[in-house]
Short mmCIF file of C-alpha atoms and ligand atoms in Angstrom, two decimals:
data_model
loop_
_atom_site.label_atom_id
_atom_site.label_comp_id
_atom_site.label_asym_id
_atom_site.label_seq_id
_atom_site.Cartn_x
_atom_site.Cartn_y
_atom_site.Cartn_z
CA MET A 175 13.64 18.02 30.27
CA ARG A 176 14.70 21.47 29.17
CA ARG A 177 14.07 21.27 25.45
CA ILE A 178 11.51 19.26 23.48
CA GLY A 179 10.53 19.07 19.80
CA VAL A 180 7.22 18.81 17.99
CA LEU A 181 6.45 17.63 14.46
CA THR A 182 3.42 16.95 12.27
CA SER A 183 3.63 14.04 9.86
CA GLY A 184 1.51 12.22 7.24
CA GLY A 185 -1.58 13.88 5.73
CA ASP A 186 -2.45 17.19 7.39
CA ALA A 187 -5.45 17.04 9.72
CA PRO A 188 -7.63 19.78 11.20
CA GLY A 189 -6.43 20.45 14.75
CA MET A 190 -2.71 19.93 14.11
CA ASN A 191 -1.96 23.64 14.63
CA ALA A 192 -4.16 23.69 17.71
CA ALA A 193 -2.19 20.73 19.12
CA VAL A 194 1.12 22.50 18.42
CA MET A 195 -0.24 25.55 20.21
CA ALA A 196 -1.18 23.44 23.24
CA VAL A 197 2.31 21.91 23.28
CA ALA A 198 3.84 25.40 23.04
CA LYS A 199 1.71 26.71 25.89
CA ALA A 200 2.51 23.78 28.17
CA ALA A 201 6.22 23.95 27.28
CA ARG A 202 6.29 27.68 28.16
CA TYR A 203 4.39 26.98 31.40
CA TYR A 204 6.94 24.39 32.50
CA GLY A 205 9.91 26.49 31.38
CA MET A 206 10.94 24.25 28.50
CA SER A 207 12.08 25.51 25.12
CA LEU A 208 10.35 24.10 22.04
CA ILE A 209 11.78 23.22 18.66
CA GLY A 210 9.42 22.89 15.68
CA ILE A 211 10.60 20.15 13.34
CA LYS A 212 9.56 20.88 9.75
CA ARG A 213 7.94 18.62 7.13
CA GLY A 214 7.48 15.60 9.37
CA TYR A 215 10.51 13.39 9.90
CA ASN A 216 12.31 15.10 7.00
CA GLY A 217 13.26 17.89 9.40
CA THR A 218 15.10 15.44 11.65
CA LEU A 219 17.37 14.50 8.74
CA CYS A 220 18.61 18.11 8.42
CA HIS A 221 19.06 17.92 4.64
CA SER A 222 17.98 21.50 3.90
CA ARG A 223 20.38 24.26 2.98
CA ASN A 224 19.24 26.34 5.97
CA ILE A 225 18.70 24.74 9.35
CA GLU A 226 15.56 26.93 9.80
CA ASP A 227 13.94 24.86 7.05
CA ASP A 228 14.40 21.75 9.20
CA MET A 229 14.23 22.83 12.82
CA VAL A 230 13.26 26.15 14.30
CA GLU A 231 12.80 27.50 17.82
CA LEU A 232 9.05 28.00 18.30
CA ASP A 233 7.99 31.24 19.83
CA LEU A 234 4.62 31.01 21.59
CA ASP A 235 3.49 34.39 20.23
CA THR A 236 4.01 33.25 16.62
CA ILE A 237 2.21 30.01 17.37
CA LEU A 238 -0.75 31.83 18.92
CA ASP A 239 -1.15 33.66 15.60
CA ILE A 240 -1.45 30.45 13.59
CA ALA A 241 -3.26 28.21 16.05
CA ASP A 242 -6.67 28.89 14.53
CA LEU A 243 -5.56 28.37 10.96
CA PRO A 244 -6.27 25.21 9.01
CA GLY A 245 -3.41 23.03 7.71
CA THR A 246 -0.15 22.73 9.61
CA TYR A 247 2.27 25.60 10.18
CA LEU A 248 5.15 23.13 10.61
CA ARG A 249 4.33 21.60 7.21
CA THR A 250 4.00 17.86 6.86
CA ALA A 251 5.18 15.02 4.66
CA ARG A 252 5.45 11.28 4.41
CA CYS A 253 9.20 10.63 4.76
CA LEU A 254 10.28 7.48 2.90
CA ASP A 255 13.92 7.98 3.92
CA PHE A 256 12.87 7.35 7.50
CA LEU A 257 12.20 3.71 6.61
CA LYS A 258 15.98 3.20 6.34
CA PRO A 259 17.70 2.29 9.66
CA GLU A 260 20.82 4.36 8.82
CA MET A 261 18.63 7.44 8.24
CA ARG A 262 16.84 6.96 11.55
CA MET A 263 20.21 6.73 13.29
CA HIS A 264 21.28 9.93 11.53
CA ALA A 265 18.03 11.59 12.68
CA ALA A 266 18.54 10.50 16.30
CA ASN A 267 22.05 11.99 16.26
CA ASN A 268 20.76 15.30 14.85
CA ILE A 269 18.03 15.42 17.48
CA ARG A 270 20.56 14.88 20.26
CA GLU A 271 22.91 17.47 18.77
CA MET A 272 20.09 20.02 18.87
CA GLY A 273 19.65 19.28 22.56
CA ILE A 274 16.11 17.96 22.00
CA GLU A 275 15.28 15.53 24.80
CA GLY A 276 11.85 14.35 23.72
CA ILE A 277 9.45 14.76 20.78
CA VAL A 278 5.69 15.14 20.39
CA VAL A 279 4.73 13.43 17.12
CA ILE A 280 1.36 14.42 15.64
CA GLY A 281 0.30 12.01 12.89
CA GLY A 282 -1.23 8.66 11.97
CA ASP A 283 -0.01 5.07 12.17
CA GLY A 284 3.00 5.57 9.84
CA SER A 285 4.10 8.48 12.01
CA TYR A 286 3.69 6.33 15.11
CA GLN A 287 6.00 3.72 13.63
CA GLY A 288 8.61 6.44 13.14
CA ALA A 289 8.09 7.52 16.76
CA ARG A 290 8.54 3.97 17.99
CA SER A 291 11.83 3.70 16.08
CA LEU A 292 13.08 6.92 17.62
CA CYS A 293 12.14 5.62 21.08
CA GLU A 294 14.21 2.51 20.37
CA LEU A 295 17.13 4.81 19.58
CA GLY A 296 16.77 6.51 22.95
CA ILE A 297 14.65 9.55 21.99
CA PRO A 298 11.44 9.54 24.08
CA CYS A 299 8.38 10.32 21.92
CA VAL A 300 4.69 10.84 22.64
CA GLY A 301 2.17 10.51 19.80
CA ILE A 302 -1.02 12.48 19.19
CA PRO A 303 -3.25 10.72 16.61
CA GLY A 304 -3.48 13.44 13.94
CA THR A 305 -5.35 11.98 10.96
CA ILE A 306 -8.82 12.43 9.52
CA ASP A 307 -9.07 8.70 8.81
CA ASN A 308 -10.03 7.48 12.32
CA ASP A 309 -8.14 4.30 11.54
CA LEU A 310 -6.30 3.85 14.85
CA ALA A 311 -7.95 1.12 16.89
CA TYR A 312 -6.84 2.22 20.36
CA THR A 313 -8.68 5.55 20.31
CA GLU A 314 -12.36 6.37 19.83
CA ASN A 315 -11.48 9.40 17.71
CA THR A 316 -8.42 10.64 15.90
CA LEU A 317 -7.65 14.34 15.74
CA GLY A 318 -9.32 15.78 12.62
CA PHE A 319 -11.91 13.05 12.15
CA ASP A 320 -14.77 15.04 13.67
CA THR A 321 -13.95 18.07 11.50
CA ALA A 322 -13.69 15.89 8.38
CA VAL A 323 -17.11 14.39 9.07
CA ASN A 324 -18.59 17.85 9.67
CA SER A 325 -17.10 18.99 6.38
CA CYS A 326 -18.49 15.96 4.51
CA MET A 327 -21.85 16.45 6.18
CA GLU A 328 -22.02 20.04 4.93
CA ASP A 329 -20.95 19.04 1.42
CA VAL A 330 -23.28 16.07 1.19
CA ARG A 331 -26.16 18.26 2.37
CA ALA A 332 -25.33 20.68 -0.47
CA ILE A 333 -25.17 17.82 -2.95
CA ARG A 334 -28.53 16.54 -1.70
CA ALA A 335 -30.08 19.98 -2.07
CA THR A 336 -29.13 20.10 -5.74
CA SER A 337 -30.05 16.44 -6.19
CA ARG A 338 -33.46 17.28 -4.75
CA SER A 339 -33.91 20.27 -7.06
CA HIS A 340 -33.25 18.10 -10.11
CA ASP A 341 -34.58 14.77 -8.87
CA ARG A 342 -31.16 13.27 -9.55
CA PRO A 343 -29.32 10.68 -7.47
CA GLY A 344 -25.78 11.53 -6.38
CA VAL A 345 -22.57 9.69 -5.58
CA ALA A 346 -20.20 11.37 -3.08
CA GLU A 347 -16.71 9.98 -2.58
CA VAL A 348 -15.02 10.65 0.75
CA MET A 349 -11.52 9.92 2.09
CA GLY A 350 -10.40 7.54 4.83
CA ARG A 351 -7.82 5.32 3.12
CA HIS A 352 -8.73 1.74 4.24
CA CYS A 353 -11.23 2.94 6.84
CA GLY A 354 -14.93 3.55 6.17
CA ASP A 355 -15.65 5.66 9.27
CA ILE A 356 -15.87 9.01 7.45
CA ALA A 357 -18.34 7.52 4.94
CA LEU A 358 -20.39 5.84 7.65
CA ARG A 359 -20.69 8.88 9.92
CA THR A 360 -21.41 11.10 6.93
CA CYS A 361 -24.33 8.86 5.95
CA ALA A 362 -25.62 8.72 9.51
CA SER A 363 -25.46 12.50 9.85
CA THR A 364 -27.02 13.40 6.48
CA GLY A 365 -29.52 10.61 5.91
CA ALA A 366 -27.66 9.50 2.77
CA GLU A 367 -29.30 6.25 1.77
CA ILE A 368 -26.45 4.00 0.59
CA CYS A 369 -23.06 3.61 2.26
CA ILE A 370 -20.15 1.75 0.66
CA VAL A 371 -17.06 1.03 2.79
CA PRO A 372 -13.87 -1.04 2.53
CA GLU A 373 -14.80 -3.14 5.57
CA VAL A 374 -17.89 -4.75 3.97
CA PRO A 375 -17.80 -6.58 0.61
CA TRP A 376 -20.30 -5.12 -1.84
CA SER A 377 -21.42 -5.48 -5.43
CA ILE A 378 -22.42 -2.95 -8.03
CA GLN A 379 -25.57 -4.96 -8.77
CA GLU A 380 -26.65 -4.81 -5.15
CA VAL A 381 -26.10 -1.02 -5.02
CA ALA A 382 -27.92 -0.57 -8.33
CA ASP A 383 -30.85 -2.70 -7.12
CA ARG A 384 -31.14 -0.58 -3.97
CA LEU A 385 -30.91 2.69 -5.86
CA CYS A 386 -33.49 1.58 -8.47
CA ARG A 387 -35.81 0.51 -5.64
CA LEU A 388 -35.43 3.90 -3.91
CA ILE A 389 -36.18 5.69 -7.19
CA ASP A 390 -39.20 3.45 -7.87
CA ASN A 391 -40.46 4.13 -4.34
CA GLY A 392 -40.48 7.89 -4.90
CA ASN A 393 -36.92 8.94 -3.88
CA PRO A 394 -35.27 9.96 -7.17
CA ARG A 395 -32.55 11.98 -5.38
CA ALA A 396 -31.00 9.31 -3.13
CA THR A 397 -27.32 9.65 -2.25
CA VAL A 398 -24.61 6.99 -2.35
CA VAL A 399 -21.60 7.78 -0.13
CA VAL A 400 -18.56 5.73 -1.09
CA ALA A 401 -15.30 5.58 0.87
CA GLU A 402 -12.22 5.97 -1.32
CA GLY A 403 -10.85 2.61 -0.11
CA ALA A 404 -14.03 0.67 -0.92
CA TRP A 405 -13.13 -0.27 -4.49
CA ASP A 406 -10.97 -3.17 -3.29
CA ALA A 407 -14.01 -4.65 -1.48
CA MET A 408 -16.14 -4.69 -4.67
CA HIS A 409 -17.19 -8.04 -6.12
CA PRO A 410 -15.63 -8.54 -9.57
CA PHE A 411 -17.78 -7.08 -12.32
CA ASP A 412 -16.78 -6.42 -15.92
CA TRP A 413 -17.81 -2.80 -15.70
CA GLN A 414 -15.51 -1.71 -18.57
CA HIS A 415 -17.38 -4.08 -20.90
CA PHE A 416 -20.72 -2.92 -19.47
CA LEU A 417 -19.93 0.76 -20.16
CA THR A 418 -18.22 0.24 -23.53
CA GLU A 419 -21.24 -1.73 -24.76
CA ARG A 420 -23.38 1.28 -23.88
CA GLY A 421 -21.24 3.65 -25.93
CA VAL A 422 -19.26 5.22 -23.06
CA LYS A 423 -15.89 6.39 -24.44
CA HIS A 424 -12.39 6.25 -22.89
CA VAL A 425 -13.00 3.15 -20.81
CA TYR A 426 -9.94 0.93 -21.26
CA PRO A 427 -9.33 -2.54 -19.81
CA ASP A 428 -6.62 -1.26 -17.46
CA THR A 429 -8.67 1.70 -16.17
CA THR A 430 -9.48 1.41 -12.48
CA ILE A 431 -13.00 2.04 -11.27
CA ASN A 432 -13.81 5.30 -9.49
CA SER A 433 -16.90 7.20 -8.40
CA GLU A 434 -17.36 8.80 -11.86
CA TYR A 435 -17.62 5.35 -13.43
CA LEU A 436 -19.85 4.12 -10.62
CA ALA A 437 -22.22 7.03 -11.33
CA LEU A 438 -22.21 6.14 -15.04
CA ILE A 439 -22.97 2.48 -14.33
CA LEU A 440 -25.82 3.45 -11.99
CA LYS A 441 -27.10 5.89 -14.59
CA HIS A 442 -27.45 3.06 -17.11
CA LYS A 443 -28.75 0.49 -14.65
CA CYS A 444 -31.36 2.81 -13.08
CA SER A 445 -32.10 5.08 -16.07
CA ALA A 446 -31.35 8.19 -14.00
CA GLU A 447 -28.96 11.17 -14.28
CA VAL A 448 -26.52 10.16 -11.53
CA ARG A 449 -23.79 12.72 -10.74
CA ALA A 450 -20.55 12.07 -8.85
CA THR A 451 -18.61 14.46 -6.60
CA VAL A 452 -15.22 13.69 -5.07
CA LEU A 453 -14.93 15.67 -1.84
CA GLY A 454 -11.11 15.34 -1.65
CA TYR A 455 -9.04 17.90 0.26
CA THR A 456 -12.07 19.89 1.40
CA GLN A 457 -12.08 17.33 4.24
CA ARG A 458 -8.56 18.13 5.41
CA GLY A 459 -8.16 21.87 4.97
CA ARG A 460 -10.79 22.99 7.48
CA HIS A 461 -10.74 24.94 10.72
CA PRO A 462 -10.94 22.35 13.51
CA SER A 463 -14.33 21.73 15.09
CA ALA A 464 -14.87 22.44 18.78
CA TYR A 465 -14.39 18.73 19.51
CA ASP A 466 -11.06 18.54 17.65
CA SER A 467 -9.87 21.82 19.19
CA TRP A 468 -10.67 20.49 22.67
CA PHE A 469 -8.91 17.19 21.97
CA ALA A 470 -5.85 19.04 20.59
CA PHE A 471 -5.69 21.19 23.72
CA GLU A 472 -5.84 18.31 26.18
CA ALA A 473 -3.59 16.05 24.14
CA GLY A 474 -0.89 18.71 23.66
CA ASN A 475 -0.83 19.43 27.37
CA LEU A 476 -0.75 15.75 28.34
CA ALA A 477 2.05 15.02 25.85
CA VAL A 478 4.28 17.69 27.41
CA ASN A 479 3.50 16.44 30.90
CA LEU A 480 4.40 12.88 29.97
CA LEU A 481 7.74 13.94 28.50
CA ARG A 482 8.42 16.21 31.47
CA ASN A 483 7.93 13.24 33.78
CA GLY A 484 10.23 11.06 31.70
CA ILE A 485 7.38 8.94 30.30
CA GLY A 486 8.09 8.40 26.60
CA ASN A 487 7.02 5.74 24.11
CA GLN A 488 3.35 6.60 24.60
CA VAL A 489 0.39 7.66 22.46
CA ILE A 490 -2.61 9.71 23.46
CA GLY A 491 -6.22 8.82 22.69
CA ILE A 492 -9.82 9.26 23.80
CA LYS A 493 -11.84 6.65 25.66
CA ASP A 494 -15.33 7.28 27.02
CA GLY A 495 -14.88 10.97 26.28
CA ARG A 496 -11.67 11.25 28.28
CA VAL A 497 -8.10 11.72 27.13
CA PHE A 498 -5.73 8.91 28.12
CA TYR A 499 -2.33 7.46 27.13
CA MET A 500 -0.88 4.02 26.50
CA PRO A 501 2.37 2.51 25.13
CA ILE A 502 2.86 2.95 21.36
CA THR A 503 3.51 -0.74 20.73
CA MET A 504 0.35 -1.79 22.51
CA ALA A 505 -1.68 0.81 20.61
CA LEU A 506 -0.33 -0.32 17.25
CA GLN A 507 -1.18 -3.95 18.02
CA GLN A 508 -4.88 -3.29 18.55
CA LYS A 509 -7.31 -4.40 15.84
CA ARG A 510 -9.91 -1.94 14.61
CA GLU A 511 -13.56 -2.91 14.92
CA PHE A 512 -15.85 -1.48 12.31
CA ASP A 513 -19.28 -0.32 13.53
CA LEU A 514 -21.30 -2.90 11.63
CA ALA A 515 -24.46 -2.15 13.61
CA LEU A 516 -24.47 1.48 12.45
CA TYR A 517 -23.60 0.39 8.92
CA ASN A 518 -26.59 -1.98 8.83
CA LEU A 519 -28.83 0.70 10.24
CA VAL A 520 -27.74 3.28 7.65
CA ASN A 521 -28.19 0.87 4.77
CA SER A 522 -31.45 -0.66 5.88
CA LEU A 523 -33.61 2.17 7.21
O1 LIG B 720 -4.50 9.93 5.68
C1 LIG B 720 -5.24 11.03 5.27
C2 LIG B 720 -5.59 10.94 3.81
O2 LIG B 720 -6.34 12.08 3.47
C3 LIG B 720 -6.33 9.68 3.39
O3 LIG B 720 -7.70 9.74 3.71
C4 LIG B 720 -6.04 9.67 1.91
O4 LIG B 720 -6.09 8.36 1.40
C5 LIG B 720 -4.64 10.19 1.83
O5 LIG B 720 -4.42 10.93 3.02
C6 LIG B 720 -4.40 11.06 0.64
O6 LIG B 720 -3.06 11.45 0.68
P1 LIG B 720 -2.37 12.62 -0.13
O7 LIG B 720 -2.00 13.65 0.87
O8 LIG B 720 -1.19 11.95 -0.71
O9 LIG B 720 -3.33 13.11 -1.15
#
């Protein structure tokens, strides 16, 4: 191959720039030119007024300048148009017209589905699992997960310091979509006492009982870490009625529960000043950790080598600490296994 493309898609993840840098270095080494495709799959549709806003020749020197920065230089997006077969066909034609013979796709499972479609249309793609969520079953770690956990660990430690100063329990909400791995690892690495995840059904009463017990046993600053996707796994509880009866304002029947409301419920159930913090984008906009930077480096290099050897339709992952690759379809078929043993340990010790 003489020319390849690279794109980042879905939510940005720490390490995406580092992976693009690794791709750029390997492409230069093997004498291939590299096209950066902007804003995920949107760039392949070439809808912008200027082509540079969709696809741009990547110069290694420019890339070296941004490799250490958080976020993604190529920009990213979730491209709904790409769900339409006629749009994917249009994209494949644009890619061919640009002389791009293969693409490195850095993103999560939605991005992988886009890559698989492009492969079916004759454009070889190799995926690098760029997402903080760690929700891809075939790999031990996704790119960005380690950094996100480090970020949450730092933030939860800060929350616990203030909780300790005031003898107040805290609720910290972390990301992860339908995956509880960020919450679980954050608890394990900070000593947070209660972990709530989407994978395990839970009830507010059970959480309140545990928190009240911790407070009664001399730990008035315990921390609850809740994964953003865990609300769907909550046993039904008329929490709006519970809060309204206690004089809490602006709680309407169609309001959905969140960590602020959970903190209020726990405050009333345990008679304690419980405070909630939503960690949000602090988890995504970080400099990649050493682990993520290493993974990005190896994955970027392997992706270029696969394309160079005509091996498309693959995704890269980590198994037993080593970088490997496997077919996209096979990777997407694997079922995630939640680490129930660690979850039980965190919640019982
Ligand atoms: O997939 C990464 C992620 O941060 C999820 O954890 C979260 O649910 C989602 O993206 C948030 O997306 P947005 O970029 O739309 O805020």
